[in-house]
Amino acid sequence: MKVYFDNAATTQLDPEVFETMRPLMLDMYGNPSSTHSHGREARSKVEYARRTVAQLLNTTPSEIFFTSGGTEGDNTAIRCSVEAYDLKHIITTKIEHKAVGQTADKLAAEGKVKVSYLELDSEGHINHDHLIELLKNNPRSMVSAMHANNEIGTLQDIDRIGEICNEYDAVFHSDTVQTMGHFRHDLEKLQCHFLVGSAHKLHGPKGIGFLRVCKSKKIGRLIDGGGQERNHRGGTENVHGIIGMAKALEIAYRDMDAHQKHIQSLKTRMIERLRETVPGVSFNGDIREGHSLYTVLNVSFPPNEDNDMLLFNLDINGISASGGSACNSGANTGSHVLTGIKADPNRQGIRFSFGKYNTMDEVDYVIEKLAEIVEPAVV
Ligand code: PLP
């Protein structure tokens, strides 16, 4: 049996999405910037996709900018707002994706900003009082806080963070890559200036995403070139990717309730069976329903000299998961997220992440194999 439990890394393309993309790749190959009929046909598809994404998120099409994915969206939001608003301070966390963390570090190294890190509890929740204190003392700040952590699944209360940012007139960016298409976002209500999506995390194609720029904010361009994306991003549009992403998001919204129920039931069973099967097991991050991604479960295995072989042993049994670390000492020094929440470095964090195509049988198979892999080591 082969089991893919790494859906937070990427997801299988939905065949419905593929069928939507196929004619764009084979027949409607015009450049959307061309004014002839082939070009106009492609342009109308791109703008249809923009309207679709905007409608699903309850915002206007003019706020949606297509990018190459989540990384580009995060880079653009942060770098371009610092420049456009002459921001001097970034408030973020130690558990952001590197697309955010490295951008902030680089801006600091260039001497453009100072970076402050928010206090987190042991499950990765932001201390809101600390955010208020930092904002009181630092006018002209940008806050970058992810909606859900990709390694441990903990959800932040971005409604509350948005309110606080609004109160202190801060620019707010949230990396929503892991929640896009898995939770509903109402951008009329949410007080967040910049958020991002990445199609390959929701059964769409790789290499395409979007950045939402709130109409109250005006930023420059990250990529120079042609005048595409209303002069914000040079480069011929990835037309089939854009159409595929809009379709993937449409399907995600259409089927969200059923998928949420199904995937949460896989996660719940995995938690229960692990507790029965692996002595001393615990979990990294908040695992409560409604406080955590239903797609992600980060399992903390007790200290054991064979821990560094866990992922390898899962792999030879046909199970794809990912590690909080790529180290070989059994310590989690490789995961900045586990370090950021001060997880016990002697325990091994393994992330299992689920998707709509996974089944209960797969959960049972993984537990059966884990029992074989882990048991000899703990007796
Ligand atoms: N942000 C988060 C939270 C992610 O999980 C990822 C993907 O791993 C990214 C950003 C980067 O997205 P992309 O692969 O589309 O560049």
Short mmCIF file of C-alpha atoms and ligand atoms in Angstrom, two decimals, residues 8-9 68-74 96-100 146 148-151 175-178 196-201 207-209 351, ligand 1:
data_model
loop_
_atom_site.label_atom_id
_atom_site.label_comp_id
_atom_site.label_asym_id
_atom_site.label_seq_id
_atom_site.Cartn_x
_atom_site.Cartn_y
_atom_site.Cartn_z
CA ALA A 8 0.56 20.26 3.57
CA ALA A 9 3.59 20.01 1.28
CA SER A 68 3.71 32.30 -8.95
CA GLY A 69 2.59 31.01 -5.54
CA GLY A 70 2.62 31.65 -1.82
CA THR A 71 6.30 32.52 -1.62
CA GLU A 72 6.04 35.32 -4.16
CA GLY A 73 2.85 36.62 -2.54
CA ASP A 74 4.53 36.81 0.88
CA GLU A 96 6.43 31.82 10.09
CA HIS A 97 7.17 30.10 6.80
CA LYS A 98 10.62 31.00 5.45
CA ALA A 99 8.94 33.06 2.71
CA VAL A 100 8.10 35.50 5.50
CA MET A 146 0.32 33.38 9.50
CA ALA A 148 -2.24 28.54 10.32
CA ASN A 149 1.14 27.05 10.87
CA ASN A 150 2.17 24.59 8.17
CA GLU A 151 4.15 22.33 10.51
CA ASP A 175 0.19 34.05 5.22
CA THR A 176 -3.04 32.16 4.56
CA VAL A 177 -1.49 29.49 2.32
CA GLN A 178 -2.54 26.59 4.54
CA VAL A 196 -2.04 34.93 -0.04
CA GLY A 197 -3.11 31.70 -1.67
CA SER A 198 -1.26 28.89 -3.40
CA ALA A 199 -3.14 26.56 -5.75
CA HIS A 200 -1.07 23.43 -5.19
CA LYS A 201 -2.14 23.28 -1.53
CA GLY A 207 3.50 27.47 -9.61
CA ILE A 208 0.41 29.64 -9.34
CA GLY A 209 -1.05 31.63 -6.48
CA ARG A 351 4.02 15.80 10.37
N1 PLP B 1 3.48 29.71 3.31
C1 PLP B 1 3.12 28.55 3.88
C2 PLP B 1 2.48 28.56 5.22
C3 PLP B 1 3.35 27.34 3.22
O1 PLP B 1 3.00 26.19 3.79
C4 PLP B 1 3.96 27.37 1.94
C5 PLP B 1 4.27 26.12 1.22
O2 PLP B 1 5.00 25.29 1.70
C6 PLP B 1 4.29 28.62 1.39
C7 PLP B 1 4.04 29.76 2.10
C8 PLP B 1 4.94 28.72 0.03
O3 PLP B 1 4.00 28.49 -0.98
P1 PLP B 1 4.47 28.13 -2.49
O4 PLP B 1 4.95 26.72 -2.45
O5 PLP B 1 3.24 28.28 -3.30
O6 PLP B 1 5.51 29.11 -2.85
#
